Amino acid sequence: MKDIIKNLNKVFDNRVRLGIMAILVVNEWVEFKQLKMMLGVTDGNLASHISSLEKKELLEVRKMFVNRKPQTSYCVTDLGKAAFQEHLDALESIISMKKKLPE
Amino acid sequence: MQEQDKHLNTLTEIRDLMERSSRFISLSGLTGVAAGIFALIGAWVAYYYAGISFSNEFTYNERFSVRELELFLLADGLVILIFALGFGVFFTARKAKKAGLKVWDKTTERMLINLMLPLVTGGIFCLILIFKWELIGFVAPVTLLFYGMALINASKYTFHDIRYLGVSEVILGLIGSYFIGYGLLIWAIGFGVLHIVYGLLMYYKYER
């Protein structure tokens, strides 16, 4: 049991950070605006969570100009993909384990 | 117990986000209904004006030469396609607007590319069948086959239910290619009736 809980990644404790990762693993590059819309959070909130994920090298940032407007997109790194998958697996095994135990 | 519920909720939420962010979900069921209605109108025009029979072999109509007939049917199909697409875009844009989504984004692009690849192939193949080999009888089943394959392909990038519509079209196309001569009938069922039925099902399932 302890081993499984150890596999839960502290970084993904937060709902928004977990949401960002969930969206990024199934998409190639996602714009800031799209993330904001899908998660329903404020600019500041989203930016701070993104930067903490970036510091851990779980996602990659790309800045470019589209029609002379700056556009920032994000993409998950291999490390991020693996960490997210591990976290999901841990969540799933906790759920299935608790189900087996009698109340 | 509460801990478990929390994890379960998190998982459900993650799955939902992954699903919503990677699939085109603005497709409206009414798009299908509109396409179906126009297809039935088109079939009726072909039957009434060009004398194409619903039930047996190609009956030659004195009003048109063979070439004129081909062009008439092609024009009939194109007009129907334009109307169906127009209404489709309208209902889809309306649904996207209601949900606060952009109509055109990565998911739209991905879905359309995967739909168009088999569809354009089928379209070109049909033109070859008509103008090079004059195998008009095969056109209806072949359009259904390729359309069904296109839907099955696109279903990975939009509502999964589309897959069943695709499979139904393919089955109908296979039946139609065996019983040649019932082209207009299977065409009316495949593009008309099936679209209306699936469109209504989708509408009641997701949009009410």
PDB file of N, CA and C in Angstrom, chain B residues 73-144:
ATOM      1  N   LEU B  73     -27.773  13.782 -62.869  1.00  0.00           N
ATOM      2  CA  LEU B  73     -27.630  13.136 -61.564  1.00  0.00           C
ATOM      3  C   LEU B  73     -26.456  13.727 -60.783  1.00  0.00           C
ATOM      4  N   LEU B  74     -25.394  14.037 -61.516  1.00  0.00           N
ATOM      5  CA  LEU B  74     -24.225  14.637 -60.869  1.00  0.00           C
ATOM      6  C   LEU B  74     -24.591  16.000 -60.277  1.00  0.00           C
ATOM      7  N   ALA B  75     -25.330  16.795 -61.085  1.00  0.00           N
ATOM      8  CA  ALA B  75     -25.756  18.114 -60.620  1.00  0.00           C
ATOM      9  C   ALA B  75     -26.687  17.967 -59.424  1.00  0.00           C
ATOM     10  N   ASP B  76     -27.611  17.011 -59.511  1.00  0.00           N
ATOM     11  CA  ASP B  76     -28.547  16.725 -58.425  1.00  0.00           C
ATOM     12  C   ASP B  76     -27.760  16.444 -57.144  1.00  0.00           C
ATOM     13  N   GLY B  77     -26.774  15.557 -57.264  1.00  0.00           N
ATOM     14  CA  GLY B  77     -25.954  15.192 -56.102  1.00  0.00           C
ATOM     15  C   GLY B  77     -25.192  16.372 -55.545  1.00  0.00           C
ATOM     16  N   LEU B  78     -24.630  17.194 -56.446  1.00  0.00           N
ATOM     17  CA  LEU B  78     -23.832  18.340 -56.001  1.00  0.00           C
ATOM     18  C   LEU B  78     -24.678  19.359 -55.264  1.00  0.00           C
ATOM     19  N   VAL B  79     -25.876  19.647 -55.809  1.00  0.00           N
ATOM     20  CA  VAL B  79     -26.764  20.606 -55.158  1.00  0.00           C
ATOM     21  C   VAL B  79     -27.131  20.115 -53.756  1.00  0.00           C
ATOM     22  N   ILE B  80     -27.462  18.829 -53.661  1.00  0.00           N
ATOM     23  CA  ILE B  80     -27.798  18.238 -52.358  1.00  0.00           C
ATOM     24  C   ILE B  80     -26.623  18.371 -51.395  1.00  0.00           C
ATOM     25  N   LEU B  81     -25.427  18.084 -51.914  1.00  0.00           N
ATOM     26  CA  LEU B  81     -24.223  18.152 -51.090  1.00  0.00           C
ATOM     27  C   LEU B  81     -24.020  19.559 -50.533  1.00  0.00           C
ATOM     28  N   ILE B  82     -24.199  20.562 -51.411  1.00  0.00           N
ATOM     29  CA  ILE B  82     -23.999  21.950 -50.993  1.00  0.00           C
ATOM     30  C   ILE B  82     -25.011  22.346 -49.911  1.00  0.00           C
ATOM     31  N   PHE B  83     -26.284  21.979 -50.132  1.00  0.00           N
ATOM     32  CA  PHE B  83     -27.306  22.297 -49.139  1.00  0.00           C
ATOM     33  C   PHE B  83     -27.029  21.588 -47.813  1.00  0.00           C
ATOM     34  N   ALA B  84     -26.692  20.300 -47.901  1.00  0.00           N
ATOM     35  CA  ALA B  84     -26.454  19.519 -46.685  1.00  0.00           C
ATOM     36  C   ALA B  84     -25.264  20.079 -45.924  1.00  0.00           C
ATOM     37  N   LEU B  85     -24.199  20.421 -46.648  1.00  0.00           N
ATOM     38  CA  LEU B  85     -23.004  20.983 -46.003  1.00  0.00           C
ATOM     39  C   LEU B  85     -23.308  22.322 -45.365  1.00  0.00           C
ATOM     40  N   GLY B  86     -24.052  23.170 -46.112  1.00  0.00           N
ATOM     41  CA  GLY B  86     -24.402  24.488 -45.602  1.00  0.00           C
ATOM     42  C   GLY B  86     -25.151  24.396 -44.288  1.00  0.00           C
ATOM     43  N   PHE B  87     -26.197  23.570 -44.265  1.00  0.00           N
ATOM     44  CA  PHE B  87     -26.969  23.416 -43.034  1.00  0.00           C
ATOM     45  C   PHE B  87     -26.145  22.750 -41.946  1.00  0.00           C
ATOM     46  N   GLY B  88     -25.279  21.830 -42.353  1.00  0.00           N
ATOM     47  CA  GLY B  88     -24.415  21.144 -41.397  1.00  0.00           C
ATOM     48  C   GLY B  88     -23.515  22.121 -40.684  1.00  0.00           C
ATOM     49  N   VAL B  89     -22.881  23.000 -41.464  1.00  0.00           N
ATOM     50  CA  VAL B  89     -21.992  24.008 -40.879  1.00  0.00           C
ATOM     51  C   VAL B  89     -22.794  24.929 -39.963  1.00  0.00           C
ATOM     52  N   PHE B  90     -23.991  25.315 -40.407  1.00  0.00           N
ATOM     53  CA  PHE B  90     -24.839  26.203 -39.610  1.00  0.00           C
ATOM     54  C   PHE B  90     -25.169  25.595 -38.239  1.00  0.00           C
ATOM     55  N   PHE B  91     -25.677  24.356 -38.229  1.00  0.00           N
ATOM     56  CA  PHE B  91     -26.064  23.727 -36.955  1.00  0.00           C
ATOM     57  C   PHE B  91     -24.857  23.489 -36.056  1.00  0.00           C
ATOM     58  N   THR B  92     -23.738  23.127 -36.676  1.00  0.00           N
ATOM     59  CA  THR B  92     -22.529  22.858 -35.902  1.00  0.00           C
ATOM     60  C   THR B  92     -21.971  24.134 -35.284  1.00  0.00           C
ATOM     61  N   ALA B  93     -21.958  25.211 -36.090  1.00  0.00           N
ATOM     62  CA  ALA B  93     -21.476  26.494 -35.571  1.00  0.00           C
ATOM     63  C   ALA B  93     -22.366  26.962 -34.424  1.00  0.00           C
ATOM     64  N   ARG B  94     -23.679  26.723 -34.578  1.00  0.00           N
ATOM     65  CA  ARG B  94     -24.611  27.144 -33.536  1.00  0.00           C
ATOM     66  C   ARG B  94     -24.342  26.386 -32.234  1.00  0.00           C
ATOM     67  N   LYS B  95     -24.092  25.092 -32.368  1.00  0.00           N
ATOM     68  CA  LYS B  95     -23.839  24.283 -31.176  1.00  0.00           C
ATOM     69  C   LYS B  95     -22.540  24.704 -30.492  1.00  0.00           C
ATOM     70  N   ALA B  96     -21.518  24.986 -31.321  1.00  0.00           N
ATOM     71  CA  ALA B  96     -20.224  25.397 -30.766  1.00  0.00           C
ATOM     72  C   ALA B  96     -20.363  26.714 -30.023  1.00  0.00           C
ATOM     73  N   LYS B  97     -21.130  27.630 -30.611  1.00  0.00           N
ATOM     74  CA  LYS B  97     -21.318  28.945 -30.013  1.00  0.00           C
ATOM     75  C   LYS B  97     -22.021  28.825 -28.659  1.00  0.00           C
ATOM     76  N   LYS B  98     -23.041  27.968 -28.626  1.00  0.00           N
ATOM     77  CA  LYS B  98     -23.781  27.749 -27.394  1.00  0.00           C
ATOM     78  C   LYS B  98     -22.872  27.233 -26.293  1.00  0.00           C
ATOM     79  N   ALA B  99     -21.934  26.360 -26.682  1.00  0.00           N
ATOM     80  CA  ALA B  99     -21.042  25.757 -25.685  1.00  0.00           C
ATOM     81  C   ALA B  99     -19.819  26.621 -25.419  1.00  0.00           C
ATOM     82  N   GLY B 100     -19.726  27.767 -26.133  1.00  0.00           N
ATOM     83  CA  GLY B 100     -18.579  28.642 -25.950  1.00  0.00           C
ATOM     84  C   GLY B 100     -17.302  28.082 -26.528  1.00  0.00           C
ATOM     85  N   LEU B 101     -17.434  27.239 -27.553  1.00  0.00           N
ATOM     86  CA  LEU B 101     -16.246  26.643 -28.180  1.00  0.00           C
ATOM     87  C   LEU B 101     -15.971  27.299 -29.526  1.00  0.00           C
ATOM     88  N   LYS B 102     -14.722  27.182 -29.968  1.00  0.00           N
ATOM     89  CA  LYS B 102     -14.411  27.644 -31.314  1.00  0.00           C
ATOM     90  C   LYS B 102     -14.833  26.555 -32.300  1.00  0.00           C
ATOM     91  N   VAL B 103     -15.400  26.964 -33.449  1.00  0.00           N
ATOM     92  CA  VAL B 103     -15.822  25.965 -34.422  1.00  0.00           C
ATOM     93  C   VAL B 103     -14.598  25.329 -35.069  1.00  0.00           C
ATOM     94  N   TRP B 104     -13.625  26.212 -35.398  1.00  0.00           N
ATOM     95  CA  TRP B 104     -12.454  25.698 -36.092  1.00  0.00           C
ATOM     96  C   TRP B 104     -11.269  25.635 -35.150  1.00  0.00           C
ATOM     97  N   ASP B 105     -10.870  24.472 -34.786  1.00  0.00           N
ATOM     98  CA  ASP B 105      -9.629  24.331 -34.021  1.00  0.00           C
ATOM     99  C   ASP B 105      -8.950  23.037 -34.460  1.00  0.00           C
ATOM    100  N   LYS B 106      -7.970  22.623 -33.708  1.00  0.00           N
ATOM    101  CA  LYS B 106      -7.202  21.418 -34.049  1.00  0.00           C
ATOM    102  C   LYS B 106      -8.104  20.193 -34.201  1.00  0.00           C
ATOM    103  N   THR B 107      -9.117  20.081 -33.310  1.00  0.00           N
ATOM    104  CA  THR B 107      -9.960  18.883 -33.352  1.00  0.00           C
ATOM    105  C   THR B 107     -10.810  18.864 -34.619  1.00  0.00           C
ATOM    106  N   THR B 108     -11.268  20.052 -35.046  1.00  0.00           N
ATOM    107  CA  THR B 108     -12.065  20.131 -36.270  1.00  0.00           C
ATOM    108  C   THR B 108     -11.216  19.691 -37.461  1.00  0.00           C
ATOM    109  N   GLU B 109     -10.001  20.261 -37.486  1.00  0.00           N
ATOM    110  CA  GLU B 109      -9.094  19.982 -38.587  1.00  0.00           C
ATOM    111  C   GLU B 109      -8.788  18.486 -38.688  1.00  0.00           C
ATOM    112  N   ARG B 110      -8.476  17.906 -37.533  1.00  0.00           N
ATOM    113  CA  ARG B 110      -8.108  16.489 -37.506  1.00  0.00           C
ATOM    114  C   ARG B 110      -9.279  15.609 -37.947  1.00  0.00           C
ATOM    115  N   MET B 111     -10.480  15.959 -37.473  1.00  0.00           N
ATOM    116  CA  MET B 111     -11.648  15.165 -37.829  1.00  0.00           C
ATOM    117  C   MET B 111     -11.906  15.264 -39.335  1.00  0.00           C
ATOM    118  N   LEU B 112     -11.849  16.502 -39.875  1.00  0.00           N
ATOM    119  CA  LEU B 112     -12.165  16.695 -41.294  1.00  0.00           C
ATOM    120  C   LEU B 112     -11.148  16.008 -42.204  1.00  0.00           C
ATOM    121  N   ILE B 113      -9.856  16.105 -41.861  1.00  0.00           N
ATOM    122  CA  ILE B 113      -8.837  15.448 -42.685  1.00  0.00           C
ATOM    123  C   ILE B 113      -9.088  13.948 -42.743  1.00  0.00           C
ATOM    124  N   ASN B 114      -9.399  13.362 -41.593  1.00  0.00           N
ATOM    125  CA  ASN B 114      -9.619  11.924 -41.552  1.00  0.00           C
ATOM    126  C   ASN B 114     -10.909  11.503 -42.229  1.00  0.00           C
ATOM    127  N   LEU B 115     -11.869  12.438 -42.292  1.00  0.00           N
ATOM    128  CA  LEU B 115     -13.116  12.168 -43.003  1.00  0.00           C
ATOM    129  C   LEU B 115     -12.887  12.280 -44.513  1.00  0.00           C
ATOM    130  N   MET B 116     -12.125  13.333 -44.896  1.00  0.00           N
ATOM    131  CA  MET B 116     -11.994  13.643 -46.317  1.00  0.00           C
ATOM    132  C   MET B 116     -11.112  12.651 -47.084  1.00  0.00           C
ATOM    133  N   LEU B 117     -10.106  12.096 -46.434  1.00  0.00           N
ATOM    134  CA  LEU B 117      -9.203  11.194 -47.151  1.00  0.00           C
ATOM    135  C   LEU B 117      -9.939  10.050 -47.855  1.00  0.00           C
ATOM    136  N   PRO B 118     -10.723   9.243 -47.135  1.00  0.00           N
ATOM    137  CA  PRO B 118     -11.466   8.184 -47.824  1.00  0.00           C
ATOM    138  C   PRO B 118     -12.569   8.744 -48.727  1.00  0.00           C
ATOM    139  N   LEU B 119     -13.159   9.866 -48.295  1.00  0.00           N
ATOM    140  CA  LEU B 119     -14.299  10.424 -49.030  1.00  0.00           C
ATOM    141  C   LEU B 119     -13.882  10.924 -50.416  1.00  0.00           C
ATOM    142  N   VAL B 120     -12.777  11.662 -50.477  1.00  0.00           N
ATOM    143  CA  VAL B 120     -12.295  12.186 -51.760  1.00  0.00           C
ATOM    144  C   VAL B 120     -11.854  11.022 -52.665  1.00  0.00           C
ATOM    145  N   THR B 121     -11.197  10.034 -52.067  1.00  0.00           N
ATOM    146  CA  THR B 121     -10.817   8.840 -52.828  1.00  0.00           C
ATOM    147  C   THR B 121     -12.056   8.215 -53.468  1.00  0.00           C
ATOM    148  N   GLY B 122     -13.111   8.046 -52.672  1.00  0.00           N
ATOM    149  CA  GLY B 122     -14.349   7.458 -53.169  1.00  0.00           C
ATOM    150  C   GLY B 122     -14.981   8.308 -54.256  1.00  0.00           C
ATOM    151  N   GLY B 123     -14.922   9.624 -54.062  1.00  0.00           N
ATOM    152  CA  GLY B 123     -15.513  10.540 -55.033  1.00  0.00           C
ATOM    153  C   GLY B 123     -14.832  10.419 -56.389  1.00  0.00           C
ATOM    154  N   ILE B 124     -13.496  10.409 -56.373  1.00  0.00           N
ATOM    155  CA  ILE B 124     -12.736  10.294 -57.625  1.00  0.00           C
ATOM    156  C   ILE B 124     -13.007   8.933 -58.277  1.00  0.00           C
ATOM    157  N   PHE B 125     -13.047   7.903 -57.452  1.00  0.00           N
ATOM    158  CA  PHE B 125     -13.326   6.562 -57.949  1.00  0.00           C
ATOM    159  C   PHE B 125     -14.691   6.510 -58.644  1.00  0.00           C
ATOM    160  N   CYS B 126     -15.685   7.180 -58.071  1.00  0.00           N
ATOM    161  CA  CYS B 126     -17.024   7.205 -58.669  1.00  0.00           C
ATOM    162  C   CYS B 126     -17.011   7.932 -60.015  1.00  0.00           C
ATOM    163  N   LEU B 127     -16.261   9.052 -60.078  1.00  0.00           N
ATOM    164  CA  LEU B 127     -16.182   9.786 -61.349  1.00  0.00           C
ATOM    165  C   LEU B 127     -15.570   8.891 -62.426  1.00  0.00           C
ATOM    166  N   ILE B 128     -14.560   8.103 -62.045  1.00  0.00           N
ATOM    167  CA  ILE B 128     -13.952   7.167 -63.001  1.00  0.00           C
ATOM    168  C   ILE B 128     -14.965   6.109 -63.429  1.00  0.00           C
ATOM    169  N   LEU B 129     -15.725   5.598 -62.443  1.00  0.00           N
ATOM    170  CA  LEU B 129     -16.750   4.590 -62.754  1.00  0.00           C
ATOM    171  C   LEU B 129     -17.764   5.137 -63.762  1.00  0.00           C
ATOM    172  N   ILE B 130     -18.176   6.403 -63.541  1.00  0.00           N
ATOM    173  CA  ILE B 130     -19.211   6.978 -64.398  1.00  0.00           C
ATOM    174  C   ILE B 130     -18.658   7.314 -65.782  1.00  0.00           C
ATOM    175  N   PHE B 131     -17.583   8.114 -65.827  1.00  0.00           N
ATOM    176  CA  PHE B 131     -17.180   8.692 -67.101  1.00  0.00           C
ATOM    177  C   PHE B 131     -16.206   7.830 -67.890  1.00  0.00           C
ATOM    178  N   LYS B 132     -15.495   6.966 -67.218  1.00  0.00           N
ATOM    179  CA  LYS B 132     -14.562   6.118 -67.956  1.00  0.00           C
ATOM    180  C   LYS B 132     -15.203   4.764 -68.293  1.00  0.00           C
ATOM    181  N   TRP B 133     -15.875   4.144 -67.321  1.00  0.00           N
ATOM    182  CA  TRP B 133     -16.385   2.780 -67.524  1.00  0.00           C
ATOM    183  C   TRP B 133     -17.906   2.702 -67.663  1.00  0.00           C
ATOM    184  N   GLU B 134     -18.576   3.838 -67.440  1.00  0.00           N
ATOM    185  CA  GLU B 134     -20.044   3.877 -67.520  1.00  0.00           C
ATOM    186  C   GLU B 134     -20.725   2.824 -66.650  1.00  0.00           C
ATOM    187  N   LEU B 135     -20.142   2.548 -65.509  1.00  0.00           N
ATOM    188  CA  LEU B 135     -20.736   1.582 -64.577  1.00  0.00           C
ATOM    189  C   LEU B 135     -21.599   2.317 -63.565  1.00  0.00           C
ATOM    190  N   ILE B 136     -22.671   2.946 -64.071  1.00  0.00           N
ATOM    191  CA  ILE B 136     -23.493   3.788 -63.212  1.00  0.00           C
ATOM    192  C   ILE B 136     -24.106   3.004 -62.051  1.00  0.00           C
ATOM    193  N   GLY B 137     -24.427   1.754 -62.310  1.00  0.00           N
ATOM    194  CA  GLY B 137     -25.069   0.934 -61.283  1.00  0.00           C
ATOM    195  C   GLY B 137     -24.243   0.784 -60.017  1.00  0.00           C
ATOM    196  N   PHE B 138     -22.920   0.919 -60.165  1.00  0.00           N
ATOM    197  CA  PHE B 138     -22.064   0.737 -59.003  1.00  0.00           C
ATOM    198  C   PHE B 138     -21.886   2.009 -58.180  1.00  0.00           C
ATOM    199  N   VAL B 139     -22.320   3.143 -58.747  1.00  0.00           N
ATOM    200  CA  VAL B 139     -22.028   4.408 -58.081  1.00  0.00           C
ATOM    201  C   VAL B 139     -22.665   4.505 -56.689  1.00  0.00           C
ATOM    202  N   ALA B 140     -23.955   4.157 -56.584  1.00  0.00           N
ATOM    203  CA  ALA B 140     -24.625   4.282 -55.285  1.00  0.00           C
ATOM    204  C   ALA B 140     -23.966   3.411 -54.210  1.00  0.00           C
ATOM    205  N   PRO B 141     -23.791   2.096 -54.464  1.00  0.00           N
ATOM    206  CA  PRO B 141     -23.127   1.302 -53.428  1.00  0.00           C
ATOM    207  C   PRO B 141     -21.706   1.765 -53.118  1.00  0.00           C
ATOM    208  N   VAL B 142     -20.970   2.202 -54.145  1.00  0.00           N
ATOM    209  CA  VAL B 142     -19.586   2.634 -53.899  1.00  0.00           C
ATOM    210  C   VAL B 142     -19.545   3.907 -53.045  1.00  0.00           C
ATOM    211  N   THR B 143     -20.474   4.854 -53.312  1.00  0.00           N
ATOM    212  CA  THR B 143     -20.490   6.061 -52.469  1.00  0.00           C
ATOM    213  C   THR B 143     -20.780   5.678 -51.013  1.00  0.00           C
ATOM    214  N   LEU B 144     -21.705   4.722 -50.818  1.00  0.00           N
ATOM    215  CA  LEU B 144     -22.035   4.305 -49.452  1.00  0.00           C
ATOM    216  C   LEU B 144     -20.845   3.634 -48.777  1.00  0.00           C
TER     217      LEU B 144
END
